[in-house]
Coordinates of C-alpha atoms and ligand atoms in Angstrom, one line a residue:
M111 CA 106.6 97.7 114.3
D112 CA 106.1 100.0 117.3
T113 CA 104.0 103.2 118.2
S114 CA 107.7 105.2 118.4
A115 CA 108.3 105.0 114.5
I116 CA 105.1 105.0 114.2
S117 CA 104.7 108.8 115.7
E118 CA 108.4 109.2 113.3
L119 CA 107.0 108.5 109.9
N120 CA 104.2 110.4 110.7
R121 CA 106.8 113.3 111.7
R122 CA 108.8 112.9 108.2
F123 CA 106.2 112.6 106.5
G124 CA 102.2 113.5 107.2
I125 CA 101.0 116.6 106.3
P126 CA 98.8 117.9 109.4
G127 CA 94.9 117.9 108.7
I128 CA 95.6 115.7 105.2
A129 CA 97.4 112.7 105.1
Q130 CA 98.1 111.4 108.6
V131 CA 101.0 107.4 109.5
V132 CA 99.1 105.8 112.4
A133 CA 98.3 102.6 113.8
G134 CA 95.9 100.3 112.1
N135 CA 94.2 97.2 112.3
G136 CA 96.4 94.6 114.1
G137 CA 98.8 97.9 115.1
L138 CA 99.9 97.9 111.1
A139 CA 101.2 101.1 109.9
K140 CA 99.2 102.8 107.6
V141 CA 98.9 106.3 106.2
A142 CA 95.1 107.5 106.6
V143 CA 93.8 110.5 103.9
T144 CA 91.9 112.7 104.8
A145 CA 91.7 115.0 101.8
P146 CA 88.8 117.8 100.6
A147 CA 88.6 115.6 97.6
A148 CA 88.6 111.6 99.2
A149 CA 89.2 110.1 102.1
G150 CA 91.5 106.5 102.1
E151 CA 93.7 104.7 103.5
I152 CA 96.5 102.3 102.8
Y153 CA 98.6 99.7 104.6
L154 CA 102.5 99.6 104.7
L155 CA 101.6 95.6 104.6
G156 CA 101.5 95.0 101.2
A157 CA 101.2 98.3 100.1
Q158 CA 97.8 97.9 100.1
I159 CA 94.8 100.1 99.7
T160 CA 91.7 99.5 102.2
S161 CA 89.8 102.4 101.5
W162 CA 88.4 105.0 99.0
R163 CA 85.7 107.3 99.4
P164 CA 85.9 109.9 97.1
Q165 CA 84.1 113.4 98.1
G166 CA 80.2 112.6 98.3
A167 CA 80.4 108.6 97.4
E168 CA 80.3 105.8 99.6
E169 CA 82.9 103.5 100.4
V170 CA 84.4 101.9 96.7
I171 CA 87.0 99.2 98.4
F172 CA 85.8 96.0 99.8
V173 CA 87.9 94.6 103.0
S174 CA 86.9 91.4 105.0
S175 CA 85.8 91.9 108.1
K176 CA 87.6 88.0 108.8
S177 CA 91.0 89.7 107.5
H178 CA 93.8 88.9 109.3
W179 CA 96.8 92.0 110.2
Q180 CA 99.8 90.2 110.8
V181 CA 103.0 90.6 108.7
G182 CA 103.6 87.6 106.5
K183 CA 99.5 87.2 105.4
A184 CA 97.5 89.2 102.6
I185 CA 95.2 91.3 103.9
R186 CA 91.6 90.1 102.9
G187 CA 90.4 93.0 100.7
G188 CA 91.6 96.0 99.4
V189 CA 93.8 96.3 96.5
P190 CA 96.3 93.1 96.4
I191 CA 99.8 93.8 95.0
C192 CA 99.8 90.0 93.0
F193 CA 103.8 90.2 91.3
P194 CA 105.8 88.6 90.3
W195 CA 103.5 85.5 89.6
F196 CA 99.5 85.2 89.4
G197 CA 97.8 82.7 91.5
G198 CA 100.5 79.5 91.6
K199 CA 104.0 79.7 91.0
A200 CA 104.4 77.7 88.1
D201 CA 107.0 76.2 89.0
D202 CA 107.2 75.9 92.4
P203 CA 103.5 74.7 94.5
W204 CA 105.3 75.9 97.8
A205 CA 105.7 79.2 96.5
P206 CA 102.6 81.8 98.1
A207 CA 99.7 82.4 95.9
H208 CA 99.8 85.8 93.9
G209 CA 104.3 86.2 94.5
F210 CA 105.7 87.4 97.6
V211 CA 105.0 91.2 98.1
R212 CA 101.7 90.9 99.2
S213 CA 102.1 89.5 102.7
I214 CA 105.5 91.9 103.5
L215 CA 106.6 95.2 104.7
W216 CA 107.1 98.1 102.0
T217 CA 108.9 101.4 102.8
L218 CA 107.2 104.2 102.5
D219 CA 108.8 107.0 100.6
S220 CA 106.9 110.2 100.3
I221 CA 103.3 111.5 100.6
A222 CA 102.5 114.5 98.3
Q223 CA 99.3 116.7 97.4
S224 CA 98.2 118.1 93.8
P225 CA 95.7 118.7 92.5
A226 CA 94.7 115.4 92.2
G227 CA 94.8 114.7 95.3
V228 CA 97.1 113.1 97.7
T229 CA 99.9 110.7 96.3
V230 CA 101.1 108.3 98.9
S231 CA 104.8 106.0 97.7
L232 CA 106.2 102.8 98.9
S233 CA 108.9 100.9 97.4
T234 CA 111.0 97.3 97.8
G235 CA 113.3 95.6 96.0
A236 CA 114.7 92.1 95.7
N237 CA 117.0 90.8 99.2
A238 CA 118.1 87.9 100.5
D239 CA 114.3 86.5 101.5
S240 CA 113.2 87.2 97.7
K241 CA 115.3 85.9 96.7
K242 CA 114.0 82.8 97.7
W243 CA 111.6 82.6 95.7
W244 CA 112.8 84.5 92.7
S245 CA 116.4 85.6 91.5
A246 CA 115.3 88.8 90.1
D247 CA 116.9 92.6 91.1
F248 CA 114.6 94.4 90.7
Q249 CA 112.8 97.7 92.9
A250 CA 109.0 97.7 93.0
V251 CA 107.6 101.0 93.6
L252 CA 103.2 101.6 94.1
R253 CA 102.0 104.7 93.8
A254 CA 98.6 105.5 95.0
T255 CA 96.3 108.9 94.5
F256 CA 93.5 109.3 96.5
G257 CA 91.1 111.7 94.5
S258 CA 87.8 111.9 93.5
E259 CA 89.8 109.9 91.3
L260 CA 91.4 106.6 92.9
V261 CA 94.6 106.1 90.3
I262 CA 97.0 103.3 91.4
E263 CA 100.7 102.5 89.5
L264 CA 102.8 99.7 90.1
T265 CA 106.1 100.2 88.5
V266 CA 108.9 97.3 88.1
R267 CA 112.2 98.3 87.5
N268 CA 115.0 96.1 86.4
V269 CA 118.0 97.2 88.2
G270 CA 119.6 93.5 87.5
A271 CA 122.1 92.4 84.7
A272 CA 119.8 89.8 83.5
P273 CA 116.0 90.5 81.3
L274 CA 113.3 90.2 83.7
R275 CA 109.5 88.7 83.1
F276 CA 106.8 88.5 85.2
E277 CA 103.2 88.1 86.0
E278 CA 101.7 91.7 87.3
A279 CA 98.0 92.0 89.1
L280 CA 96.0 94.7 91.3
H281 CA 94.4 92.3 93.0
A282 CA 90.8 95.1 93.6
Y283 CA 87.9 94.3 95.7
F284 CA 85.5 96.4 94.7
R285 CA 82.5 96.6 97.2
V286 CA 78.9 96.1 96.0
G287 CA 75.8 96.7 97.1
A288 CA 74.3 93.4 95.9
I289 CA 76.3 91.1 93.6
E290 CA 72.5 89.8 92.7
Q291 CA 72.4 93.4 91.2
V292 CA 75.2 93.3 89.5
S293 CA 76.7 93.4 86.3
V294 CA 80.5 94.2 84.3
E295 CA 80.3 95.9 81.0
G296 CA 83.4 96.1 78.4
L297 CA 84.0 93.3 78.1
S298 CA 82.1 92.0 75.3
D299 CA 83.3 89.7 72.6
V300 CA 86.7 89.6 74.9
D301 CA 88.4 85.5 75.5
Y302 CA 88.8 84.3 78.5
L303 CA 90.2 81.5 80.4
D304 CA 87.1 80.2 83.2
K305 CA 89.2 79.1 86.0
T306 CA 86.2 77.2 87.7
D307 CA 86.1 75.1 84.0
A308 CA 89.4 74.1 83.8
G309 CA 90.8 76.8 82.5
K310 CA 88.7 76.1 79.1
R311 CA 88.6 79.3 76.9
K312 CA 85.6 80.9 76.4
T313 CA 84.6 84.0 74.8
Q314 CA 82.3 85.9 76.3
K315 CA 78.6 87.4 75.4
G316 CA 77.2 90.7 76.5
P317 CA 77.2 92.0 80.7
I318 CA 78.7 90.1 83.4
T319 CA 76.7 88.6 85.9
I320 CA 77.2 87.1 89.0
E321 CA 75.0 84.0 90.1
R322 CA 78.2 81.1 91.1
E323 CA 81.4 81.5 91.5
T324 CA 83.3 83.3 89.0
D325 CA 87.0 83.6 88.4
R326 CA 87.6 84.4 85.0
V327 CA 90.9 85.7 83.3
Y328 CA 90.2 88.0 80.5
L329 CA 93.0 88.0 77.6
D330 CA 94.2 90.9 75.5
T331 CA 92.0 93.6 76.8
T332 CA 92.7 96.8 76.9
G333 CA 89.8 99.2 76.9
P334 CA 87.1 100.6 80.2
I335 CA 85.5 98.0 82.1
E336 CA 82.4 99.4 84.3
L337 CA 81.1 97.6 87.2
V338 CA 77.6 98.3 87.3
D339 CA 75.8 98.3 90.8
R340 CA 72.1 98.7 90.6
S341 CA 71.7 98.4 93.9
L342 CA 74.5 101.1 95.6
G343 CA 72.9 103.3 92.3
R344 CA 76.6 103.5 91.2
R345 CA 79.1 102.8 87.9
L346 CA 82.5 102.1 88.5
T347 CA 84.9 102.9 85.8
V348 CA 87.9 100.9 85.8
T349 CA 90.4 102.4 83.2
R350 CA 93.9 100.5 82.7
E351 CA 97.2 102.0 81.1
D352 CA 99.9 98.8 80.0
S353 CA 97.5 96.1 81.5
H354 CA 96.7 93.4 78.7
T355 CA 94.6 91.2 81.2
A356 CA 91.4 91.8 83.3
V357 CA 90.7 89.4 85.4
V358 CA 87.1 89.2 87.3
W359 CA 86.6 87.0 90.5
N360 CA 83.8 86.4 93.1
P361 CA 84.1 83.5 95.5
W362 CA 80.5 82.5 95.9
I363 CA 79.3 80.7 98.4
A364 CA 81.5 77.6 98.4
K365 CA 84.3 79.3 98.3
S366 CA 83.4 82.0 101.1
K367 CA 83.3 79.6 103.3
A368 CA 86.3 77.5 102.9
L369 CA 88.3 81.5 103.2
S370 CA 89.3 81.3 106.8
D371 CA 89.9 85.3 106.6
F372 CA 86.5 85.9 103.9
G373 CA 83.0 85.9 106.1
D374 CA 80.6 82.8 104.8
E375 CA 77.8 85.8 103.4
E376 CA 80.6 88.5 102.3
Y377 CA 80.4 87.3 98.4
H378 CA 77.1 89.3 97.9
H379 CA 79.1 92.4 98.7
M380 CA 81.8 92.1 96.9
L381 CA 83.5 91.6 93.1
C382 CA 87.2 91.8 92.2
I383 CA 87.5 93.5 88.9
E384 CA 91.7 93.1 88.5
A385 CA 93.6 95.2 86.1
S386 CA 96.6 93.0 85.5
N387 CA 99.4 91.2 82.8
V388 CA 99.1 87.7 83.5
A389 CA 98.9 84.3 81.8
D390 CA 100.8 84.7 77.9
F391 CA 100.6 88.5 78.8
T392 CA 104.0 88.3 81.3
I393 CA 106.2 91.4 80.9
P394 CA 109.4 91.1 79.4
V395 CA 112.0 93.8 81.1
P396 CA 115.3 94.8 80.0
P397 CA 118.4 95.7 82.5
G398 CA 117.9 99.2 83.2
H399 CA 114.3 99.3 82.0
E400 CA 111.1 99.9 84.0
H401 CA 107.7 98.8 83.5
T402 CA 104.3 100.8 85.1
L403 CA 100.9 99.2 84.9
K404 CA 97.9 101.4 85.7
T405 CA 94.7 101.6 86.8
T406 CA 92.2 105.0 86.8
V407 CA 89.3 104.0 89.1
G408 CA 86.4 106.6 88.9
V409 CA 82.2 106.4 90.5
A410 CA 79.3 107.9 88.7
I411 CA 76.2 108.2 91.0
T412 CA 73.2 106.8 87.9
Ligands
TA6_202 O1 91.8 86.7 91.3 C1 91.4 85.6 91.2 C2 92.1 84.4 92.2 O2 93.4 84.2 91.1 C3 90.9 83.3 92.9 O3 91.7 82.0 91.4 C4 91.2 83.5 94.1 O4 92.0 82.4 94.7 C5 92.0 85.2 94.5 O5 92.2 85.1 93.5 C6 92.1 85.0 96.3 O6 93.6 84.9 95.5 P1 94.4 84.8 97.4 O7 95.4 84.1 97.6 O8 94.1 86.1 97.3 O9 93.3 83.4 98.7

């Protein structure tokens, strides 16, 4: 998108002193929020949040220093939107991992202020490109509210005549001080698929700590999840609505080195906790209906 198009978006949607549309990394258009309650950023590429810093707190979102910044590739870090499938596409090994919406430009529809903060709304939908991968007639809207909490809502509407069924995940990369000093609470006694152990089904016992590559899909879980970061002295709370699975991921050493858009040592400073509906918990949406996956992130200094 050229600078004149970005300026035009800023003229249409910008709120002086609160939210601006500017050129970000790679010259990509982003909305930069600088409101009293919070600062934040969301790119039109993938409708991807890349920063949230509530007033009085440090940055909460992790973005890799090695990320690509180009249309057609997902930003490494932030909150990628995995849709309409998670991981590899079951019936097409050539399909892009985690679906196709995280690597395309979304349309900026509105920026609005409310007591909850600044809400940026973007959308995408079915077109000739999407139908190369998925025949569905859908509309997707991503609403991100940057305030004392970060609220993310992904709404998918079935605008076709056939029933829809899809997977979805808000693949949030949270910034941590030192992964060795982090634990995750709220998933004890929940079954999970261990993707580092051939997808075997296991049961979580007690808090999650990270000492190796960790890639787990927690099943049939709807409760709050807490990331306790002793190194930064804070606790992140992730609550979810209409989310029945949660994914926890840290690539650790070997996978970090294998990812070209991720620094070898960056695994020390991030942990993904993903509000989602994946695996057996896909979402059916009849014609004319819609579904919203919602997650809210709060920060408490401990
Ligand atoms: O959410 C965890 C996961 O599915 C891991 O298996 C790993 O592949 C991660 O997503 C990142 O996927 P990406 O396609 O963004 O490299």
